[in-house]
Short mmCIF file of C-alpha atoms and ligand atoms in Angstrom, two decimals:
data_model
loop_
_atom_site.label_atom_id
_atom_site.label_comp_id
_atom_site.label_asym_id
_atom_site.label_seq_id
_atom_site.Cartn_x
_atom_site.Cartn_y
_atom_site.Cartn_z
CA MET A 1 -5.19 17.87 -2.11
CA ALA A 2 -1.36 16.80 -2.60
CA GLY A 3 -1.06 18.27 0.74
CA SER A 4 1.66 17.91 3.22
CA GLY A 5 2.17 17.80 7.25
CA THR A 6 1.98 15.73 10.25
CA ALA A 7 -1.36 16.56 12.18
CA HIS A 8 -2.53 12.97 11.42
CA LEU A 9 0.17 10.95 12.79
CA GLN A 10 -1.09 9.16 15.99
CA ARG A 11 2.07 8.68 18.24
CA ASP A 12 0.95 6.59 20.57
CA GLY A 13 0.74 2.55 19.38
CA ALA A 14 2.20 3.57 16.01
CA LEU A 15 4.38 0.24 14.97
CA LEU A 16 5.58 2.38 12.41
CA SER A 17 6.17 6.07 12.03
CA ALA A 18 7.08 7.61 8.73
CA GLN A 19 8.00 11.43 8.53
CA ASN A 20 8.61 13.57 5.70
CA LEU A 21 9.72 11.05 3.04
CA VAL A 22 10.55 12.18 0.24
CA ARG A 23 12.03 10.01 -3.20
CA THR A 24 13.09 11.74 -6.33
CA TYR A 25 13.85 9.44 -9.20
CA LYS A 26 16.31 10.52 -11.73
CA ALA A 27 14.71 11.38 -15.68
CA LYS A 28 16.19 12.64 -18.96
CA GLY A 29 18.03 15.26 -19.21
CA GLY A 30 19.00 15.68 -15.31
CA ARG A 31 15.44 16.06 -14.27
CA ARG A 32 13.97 14.38 -11.45
CA VAL A 33 10.84 12.81 -10.93
CA GLN A 34 8.93 13.50 -7.63
CA ALA A 35 7.98 9.78 -6.74
CA LEU A 36 7.09 10.57 -2.95
CA SER A 37 6.94 14.13 -1.81
CA ASP A 38 6.70 14.84 1.75
CA VAL A 39 4.45 11.75 2.83
CA SER A 40 3.85 11.36 6.65
CA LEU A 41 1.90 8.62 7.93
CA ASP A 42 1.74 5.48 10.53
CA ILE A 43 0.63 2.09 10.69
CA VAL A 44 -0.86 1.10 14.45
CA GLY A 45 -0.06 -1.93 15.82
CA GLY A 46 -2.80 -4.75 14.81
CA GLU A 47 -4.16 -2.34 12.28
CA THR A 48 -4.34 -2.53 8.33
CA LEU A 49 -4.07 0.73 7.05
CA GLY A 50 -4.76 0.29 2.96
CA VAL A 51 -3.30 2.94 0.20
CA VAL A 52 -4.91 3.88 -2.61
CA GLY A 53 -4.51 6.17 -5.60
CA GLU A 54 -4.19 6.37 -9.27
CA SER A 55 -0.88 4.53 -11.17
CA GLY A 56 1.81 6.40 -10.68
CA SER A 57 0.88 8.24 -7.59
CA GLY A 58 3.86 6.87 -5.49
CA LYS A 59 2.25 3.95 -3.56
CA SER A 60 4.91 1.23 -4.48
CA THR A 61 7.71 4.17 -3.87
CA LEU A 62 6.02 4.48 -0.42
CA ALA A 63 6.20 0.81 0.56
CA ARG A 64 10.04 0.76 -0.72
CA ALA A 65 10.85 3.85 1.38
CA ILE A 66 9.41 2.59 4.81
CA MET A 67 11.61 -0.85 4.36
CA ALA A 68 14.25 1.07 3.27
CA LEU A 69 14.47 -0.97 -0.06
CA PRO A 70 15.98 1.86 -1.24
CA ALA A 71 16.25 4.38 1.71
CA PRO A 72 14.30 7.38 1.15
CA ASP A 73 16.16 11.06 -0.33
CA SER A 74 15.08 12.52 3.18
CA GLY A 75 12.87 11.99 5.73
CA ALA A 76 12.73 9.31 8.91
CA VAL A 77 10.85 6.15 9.54
CA ALA A 78 10.97 4.69 13.10
CA PHE A 79 9.81 0.94 13.24
CA ASP A 80 8.90 -0.96 16.50
CA GLY A 81 10.97 2.04 18.08
CA ALA A 82 14.10 1.88 15.94
CA ASP A 83 15.33 4.01 13.51
CA MET A 84 15.07 2.26 10.32
CA LEU A 85 17.19 4.68 8.26
CA ALA A 86 20.14 4.69 10.51
CA ALA A 87 20.14 1.65 10.80
CA ARG A 88 22.76 -0.22 9.26
CA GLY A 89 24.46 -3.99 8.99
CA ALA A 90 23.11 -6.66 11.23
CA ALA A 91 20.68 -4.01 12.97
CA LEU A 92 19.35 -2.89 9.51
CA ARG A 93 18.36 -7.18 8.59
CA SER A 94 16.88 -7.65 11.69
CA LEU A 95 14.47 -4.64 11.22
CA ARG A 96 13.96 -5.74 7.63
CA HIS A 97 13.49 -9.41 9.17
CA ARG A 98 10.12 -8.10 11.08
CA MET A 99 8.51 -6.42 7.85
CA GLN A 100 7.93 -8.52 5.00
CA MET A 101 6.47 -7.69 1.81
CA VAL A 102 3.92 -9.61 -0.93
CA PHE A 103 4.15 -8.49 -4.49
CA GLN A 104 1.84 -7.94 -7.20
CA ASP A 105 2.65 -10.85 -9.57
CA PRO A 106 3.28 -13.85 -7.67
CA LEU A 107 5.06 -16.10 -10.54
CA SER A 108 7.77 -13.41 -11.58
CA SER A 109 8.82 -12.48 -7.56
CA LEU A 110 9.32 -16.27 -7.08
CA ASN A 111 12.51 -17.68 -8.56
CA PRO A 112 11.26 -20.01 -11.34
CA ALA A 113 14.57 -22.20 -10.96
CA HIS A 114 14.12 -23.05 -7.44
CA ARG A 115 11.37 -25.65 -5.64
CA ILE A 116 8.55 -24.29 -3.46
CA LEU A 117 10.12 -25.52 -0.30
CA ASP A 118 13.77 -23.95 -0.93
CA ILE A 119 11.78 -20.45 -2.13
CA VAL A 120 9.80 -20.57 1.21
CA ALA A 121 13.02 -21.70 3.30
CA MET A 122 15.50 -18.89 1.81
CA PRO A 123 14.61 -16.17 4.21
CA LEU A 124 15.34 -18.28 6.70
CA LEU A 125 18.54 -19.86 5.48
CA VAL A 126 19.84 -16.09 4.51
CA ALA A 127 19.22 -15.05 8.32
CA GLY A 128 21.29 -18.27 9.94
CA ARG A 129 17.86 -19.69 11.65
CA GLY A 130 18.02 -23.35 12.37
CA THR A 131 19.35 -26.27 10.96
CA ALA A 132 17.97 -27.70 7.61
CA ALA A 133 15.92 -30.34 9.46
CA GLU A 134 14.42 -27.35 11.47
CA ARG A 135 13.57 -24.82 8.52
CA ARG A 136 12.25 -27.65 6.79
CA GLN A 137 9.67 -27.89 9.60
CA ILE A 138 8.84 -24.39 9.67
CA VAL A 139 8.17 -24.52 6.09
CA LEU A 140 5.87 -27.06 5.67
CA GLU A 141 4.21 -25.64 9.06
CA THR A 142 3.65 -22.72 6.95
CA LEU A 143 2.85 -23.52 4.02
CA GLY A 144 0.01 -25.57 5.54
CA ARG A 145 -0.90 -22.25 7.51
CA VAL A 146 -1.73 -20.67 3.89
CA GLY A 147 -3.69 -23.67 3.01
CA LEU A 148 -0.54 -25.65 0.80
CA ASP A 149 0.81 -29.08 1.35
CA GLY A 150 4.30 -29.02 1.48
CA GLU A 151 4.64 -32.90 1.12
CA GLN A 152 2.38 -32.07 -2.23
CA ILE A 153 3.84 -29.24 -4.05
CA GLY A 154 7.23 -28.64 -2.17
CA HIS A 155 8.93 -30.38 -4.80
CA ARG A 156 7.41 -28.31 -7.75
CA ARG A 157 8.80 -24.96 -9.60
CA PRO A 158 6.58 -22.17 -9.25
CA TYR A 159 5.41 -22.49 -13.15
CA GLU A 160 3.65 -25.79 -12.16
CA LEU A 161 1.50 -23.93 -9.80
CA SER A 162 -1.58 -21.93 -10.30
CA GLY A 163 -1.75 -18.13 -9.53
CA GLY A 164 -3.57 -18.11 -6.51
CA GLN A 165 -0.84 -21.16 -5.29
CA CYS A 166 1.85 -19.01 -6.30
CA GLN A 167 0.61 -15.92 -4.30
CA ARG A 168 0.14 -18.51 -1.09
CA VAL A 169 3.76 -19.44 -1.37
CA SER A 170 4.71 -15.64 -1.61
CA ILE A 171 2.61 -14.79 1.29
CA ALA A 172 4.24 -18.40 3.29
CA ARG A 173 7.47 -17.18 2.33
CA ALA A 174 7.17 -13.56 3.81
CA LEU A 175 5.61 -15.41 7.10
CA VAL A 176 8.68 -18.08 7.71
CA LEU A 177 10.28 -15.21 9.44
CA ARG A 178 7.52 -14.43 11.75
CA PRO A 179 7.83 -10.75 10.94
CA ARG A 180 5.17 -7.92 13.15
CA LEU A 181 4.48 -5.91 9.33
CA LEU A 182 3.48 -7.49 6.35
CA VAL A 183 3.68 -4.80 3.60
CA CYS A 184 1.49 -5.90 0.60
CA ASP A 185 1.62 -4.51 -2.92
CA GLU A 186 -1.57 -4.96 -5.15
CA PRO A 187 -1.29 -8.49 -3.67
CA VAL A 188 -4.16 -9.39 -5.79
CA SER A 189 -4.17 -7.13 -8.97
CA ALA A 190 -3.11 -10.16 -11.27
CA LEU A 191 -5.24 -13.12 -9.87
CA ASP A 192 -8.31 -13.77 -11.11
CA VAL A 193 -11.63 -12.49 -9.18
CA SER A 194 -12.85 -15.88 -7.86
CA VAL A 195 -8.82 -15.64 -6.77
CA GLN A 196 -8.42 -12.86 -5.44
CA ALA A 197 -11.56 -13.17 -3.16
CA GLN A 198 -9.78 -16.59 -1.40
CA VAL A 199 -6.34 -14.32 -1.06
CA LEU A 200 -7.88 -11.77 0.46
CA ASN A 201 -9.59 -13.80 3.21
CA LEU A 202 -6.49 -15.88 3.78
CA LEU A 203 -4.54 -12.35 4.51
CA GLU A 204 -7.30 -11.54 6.74
CA ASP A 205 -7.01 -14.91 8.63
CA THR A 206 -3.21 -14.98 8.74
CA LYS A 207 -2.98 -11.42 10.14
CA ALA A 208 -5.40 -12.43 12.78
CA ALA A 209 -3.05 -15.90 13.90
CA PHE A 210 0.44 -14.05 13.22
CA ALA A 211 -0.89 -11.09 14.84
CA LEU A 212 0.40 -9.01 12.15
CA THR A 213 0.01 -5.40 11.07
CA MET A 214 -0.48 -4.55 7.54
CA LEU A 215 0.07 -2.21 4.66
CA PHE A 216 -2.06 -3.01 1.89
CA ILE A 217 -1.61 -1.23 -1.13
CA SER A 218 -4.19 -1.43 -4.24
CA HIS A 219 -5.82 0.85 -6.76
CA ASP A 220 -8.71 -1.20 -6.28
CA LEU A 221 -11.02 0.73 -4.02
CA GLY A 222 -13.43 -2.18 -3.50
CA VAL A 223 -10.58 -4.75 -2.68
CA VAL A 224 -9.18 -1.80 0.00
CA LYS A 225 -12.69 -1.36 1.70
CA SER A 226 -12.95 -4.84 2.16
CA ILE A 227 -9.69 -5.18 4.03
CA SER A 228 -8.18 -1.82 5.83
CA ASP A 229 -9.39 -0.57 9.01
CA ARG A 230 -8.14 2.71 7.66
CA VAL A 231 -7.41 4.34 4.11
CA ALA A 232 -5.08 6.84 3.30
CA VAL A 233 -5.21 8.12 -0.67
CA MET A 234 -2.60 9.46 -2.47
CA TYR A 235 -2.13 11.52 -5.41
CA LEU A 236 0.75 12.31 -7.71
CA GLY A 237 3.60 11.55 -4.64
CA LYS A 238 1.31 13.50 -1.79
CA LEU A 239 -1.09 12.17 1.08
CA CYS A 240 -4.37 13.64 0.43
CA GLU A 241 -6.66 12.03 2.78
CA ILE A 242 -6.48 9.41 5.81
CA ALA A 243 -9.41 8.23 7.90
CA PRO A 244 -11.26 4.95 9.37
CA THR A 245 -12.42 3.08 6.19
CA ASP A 246 -16.13 3.64 7.34
CA SER A 247 -15.64 7.33 7.15
CA LEU A 248 -13.87 7.67 4.55
CA TYR A 249 -16.18 5.19 2.27
CA ALA A 250 -19.25 7.03 3.94
CA ALA A 251 -18.06 11.05 3.49
CA PRO A 252 -14.86 11.34 1.37
CA ARG A 253 -13.76 14.94 2.11
CA HIS A 254 -11.28 15.62 -0.47
CA PRO A 255 -12.70 16.14 -4.19
CA TYR A 256 -10.00 13.52 -5.60
CA THR A 257 -11.01 10.62 -2.98
CA ALA A 258 -14.71 11.82 -4.15
CA THR A 259 -13.99 11.47 -7.73
CA LEU A 260 -12.39 8.20 -7.11
CA LEU A 261 -14.94 6.86 -5.29
CA ALA A 262 -17.82 8.19 -7.52
CA SER A 263 -15.47 6.20 -10.57
CA VAL A 264 -16.19 2.95 -9.01
CA PRO A 265 -18.51 0.51 -10.97
CA SER A 266 -21.84 -0.45 -9.06
CA LEU A 267 -24.11 -3.33 -9.31
CA LYS A 268 -27.20 -0.80 -7.77
CA PRO A 269 -29.02 0.90 -10.34
CA ARG A 270 -27.88 4.69 -10.57
CA ARG A 271 -29.67 7.81 -11.27
CA ARG A 272 -29.35 9.28 -14.65
CA THR A 273 -27.35 12.09 -12.91
CA GLN A 274 -24.80 9.59 -11.09
CA GLN A 275 -22.43 8.76 -13.81
CA PRO A 276 -19.26 7.09 -13.01
CA GLN A 277 -16.66 9.44 -13.64
CA MET A 278 -13.09 9.80 -13.12
CA PRO A 279 -10.90 13.27 -11.96
CA ARG A 280 -11.28 15.34 -15.57
CA GLY A 281 -8.31 15.82 -17.59
CA GLU A 282 -5.18 14.12 -17.39
CA THR A 283 -2.40 13.42 -14.56
CA PRO A 284 -0.05 16.04 -14.65
CA SER A 285 3.89 14.73 -15.35
CA PRO A 286 5.90 14.23 -12.13
CA LEU A 287 8.04 15.99 -13.97
CA ASP A 288 6.57 19.22 -13.45
CA VAL A 289 4.04 19.41 -10.49
CA PRO A 290 1.31 21.98 -10.32
CA SER A 291 2.08 25.17 -7.76
CA GLY A 292 0.02 25.09 -4.62
CA CYS A 293 -1.79 21.97 -4.30
CA ARG A 294 -1.19 19.56 -7.05
CA PHE A 295 -4.91 18.45 -7.83
CA ARG A 296 -5.82 21.60 -8.64
CA THR A 297 -5.32 20.90 -12.85
CA ARG A 298 -8.28 18.50 -12.26
CA CYS A 299 -10.66 19.98 -9.16
CA PRO A 300 -13.49 21.13 -9.72
CA ALA A 301 -13.64 23.13 -6.59
CA ALA A 302 -10.14 24.69 -7.40
CA THR A 303 -10.02 28.62 -6.46
CA ASP A 304 -7.05 31.05 -6.82
CA ARG A 305 -6.05 30.46 -3.55
CA CYS A 306 -5.42 26.54 -4.61
CA ALA A 307 -2.61 27.78 -6.93
CA ARG A 308 -0.87 29.69 -4.26
CA GLU A 309 -0.93 27.67 -1.13
CA GLU A 310 -0.32 24.18 -0.79
CA PRO A 311 -2.99 22.56 1.67
CA GLN A 312 -1.73 21.30 4.58
CA ILE A 313 -3.34 17.89 6.19
CA ARG A 314 -5.72 18.77 9.09
CA ALA A 315 -8.50 16.98 11.38
CA ILE A 316 -12.37 17.02 9.78
CA GLU A 317 -14.39 18.25 12.83
CA GLY A 318 -16.70 16.02 14.26
CA THR A 319 -15.34 12.39 12.38
CA PRO A 320 -12.46 11.48 14.76
CA GLY A 321 -9.42 9.89 12.83
CA HIS A 322 -10.76 11.95 9.69
CA PHE A 323 -7.86 13.95 7.84
CA VAL A 324 -7.56 15.88 4.63
CA ALA A 325 -5.29 17.86 3.02
CA CYS A 326 -7.87 20.76 0.87
CA HIS A 327 -8.69 24.11 1.24
CA HIS A 328 -12.49 23.43 0.88
CA PRO A 329 -12.98 19.98 2.06
CA GLY A 330 -16.21 18.62 0.77
CA SER A 331 -17.20 21.23 -1.37
CA ALA A 332 -16.49 19.50 -4.82
CA ASP A 333 -19.74 18.23 -6.73
CA VAL A 334 -19.31 14.75 -7.16
CA SER A 335 -21.68 12.01 -7.73
CA SER A 336 -22.69 9.76 -4.74
CA ALA A 337 -20.14 7.22 -4.70
CA SER A 338 -21.08 3.40 -5.53
CA ALA A 339 -18.04 1.95 -3.80
CA ARG A 340 -19.56 3.03 -0.34
N1 ATP B 401 12.90 3.30 -10.90
C1 ATP B 401 12.17 4.51 -11.46
N2 ATP B 401 12.42 5.27 -12.04
C2 ATP B 401 12.24 6.71 -12.39
N3 ATP B 401 11.10 6.79 -12.13
C3 ATP B 401 9.98 6.02 -11.21
C4 ATP B 401 10.89 5.02 -10.72
N4 ATP B 401 10.17 4.14 -10.04
C5 ATP B 401 9.04 5.04 -10.25
N5 ATP B 401 9.24 5.80 -10.94
C6 ATP B 401 8.27 7.55 -10.93
O1 ATP B 401 7.79 7.73 -9.82
C7 ATP B 401 6.37 7.88 -9.56
C8 ATP B 401 5.80 7.07 -8.44
O2 ATP B 401 5.91 5.07 -9.22
P1 ATP B 401 5.17 4.25 -8.07
O3 ATP B 401 5.39 2.91 -8.84
O4 ATP B 401 5.69 4.40 -6.69
O5 ATP B 401 3.89 4.47 -8.17
P2 ATP B 401 2.49 3.43 -8.09
O6 ATP B 401 1.44 4.51 -7.32
O7 ATP B 401 3.29 2.56 -7.56
O8 ATP B 401 1.78 3.12 -9.66
P3 ATP B 401 1.27 1.83 -9.93
O9 ATP B 401 -0.15 1.83 -9.53
O10 ATP B 401 1.29 1.69 -11.37
O11 ATP B 401 2.06 0.54 -9.51
C9 ATP B 401 6.35 7.79 -11.29
O12 ATP B 401 5.88 8.50 -11.90
C10 ATP B 401 6.77 6.57 -11.77
O13 ATP B 401 7.06 6.65 -12.68
S1 SF4 B 402 -10.31 22.67 -3.76
FE1 SF4 B 402 -8.16 23.41 -3.72
S2 SF4 B 402 -7.06 22.54 -2.46
FE2 SF4 B 402 -8.55 21.18 -2.58
S3 SF4 B 402 -8.47 19.50 -3.88
FE3 SF4 B 402 -9.19 20.93 -5.13
S4 SF4 B 402 -7.15 22.16 -5.85
FE4 SF4 B 402 -6.78 20.89 -4.38
MG1 MG B 403 3.07 0.05 -7.36
#
């Protein structure tokens, strides 16, 4: 995998279109970490696009680049018909109001010194919306929409709530400006399994009630499968595969996707030959990425061509909307995937 290209972009109906995003970070000794390398994707209005990949694959960097928080080193982001990266001042703030984020750790993303009512009202205050009474009304109504009684918990501080309640507060805070795009970066990873299901259901209900479009990031393939219409798979700062969820989980074409799916624990009995497996070897350093395909040092199907030539994203014949960046798609010998 670890490919480039824009052949998979669906220009019609895209609420957000990101093209050729590059983001590097300065590392010790003046070297650069390649966190995001020529990544393009789009998010169609009304869909949930899941993004999966191992830790360090660039998922959060992608989310931040899309929101220009901070802007990527290069590339383009079109959101709702506007050039996100060219916008400045009030125009940029207005665009950002329409795209909100929910983070992984609800407790640390909420100011511990502030009351819940004030935390949820803050985006309205900063945006200069309404009077104090109007803001309070919106806050109470939005807290109600995420299953919280603002009259009851509104005067508490975040540490007086459970993790699930804190994440509901985070979601309410993201909703008060009535955004069009919700970017969720590992929104349930820090929660107990039973609470995860509740928050996932809430996100789905909220998406329908507020006519949202969602970018949903997680390293958990089961969670992503349950909520996404399409899924994008990232490895070492690159996009390797993107497809409708059913198509990706039923027949992954990228060797990395296939090994990720095969590594998911299953409740179903496996045959002796179907042991869970992770991609072999260590993830290469983002300071020193392999030539050609970045996955080649761990890929069971790698050939000489993979070291010479970076694969470009291309369509898989016969499976609409399924794109893969691999010279030999579907050729890896990987056990059947339990998350399917
Ligand atoms: N501020 C930073 N300074 C230096 N390197 C960074 C910074 N932020 C991220 N990186 C590096 O960029 C790469 C991508 O990081 P990123 O946080 O986007 O990955 P991720 O897929 O979100 O990982 P995780 O699943 O652990 O959240 C990693 O190698 C990471 O170490
Ligand atoms: S077969 Fe080659 S191009 Fe495809 S994932 Fe493996 S190393 Fe990359
Ligand atoms: Mg992350």
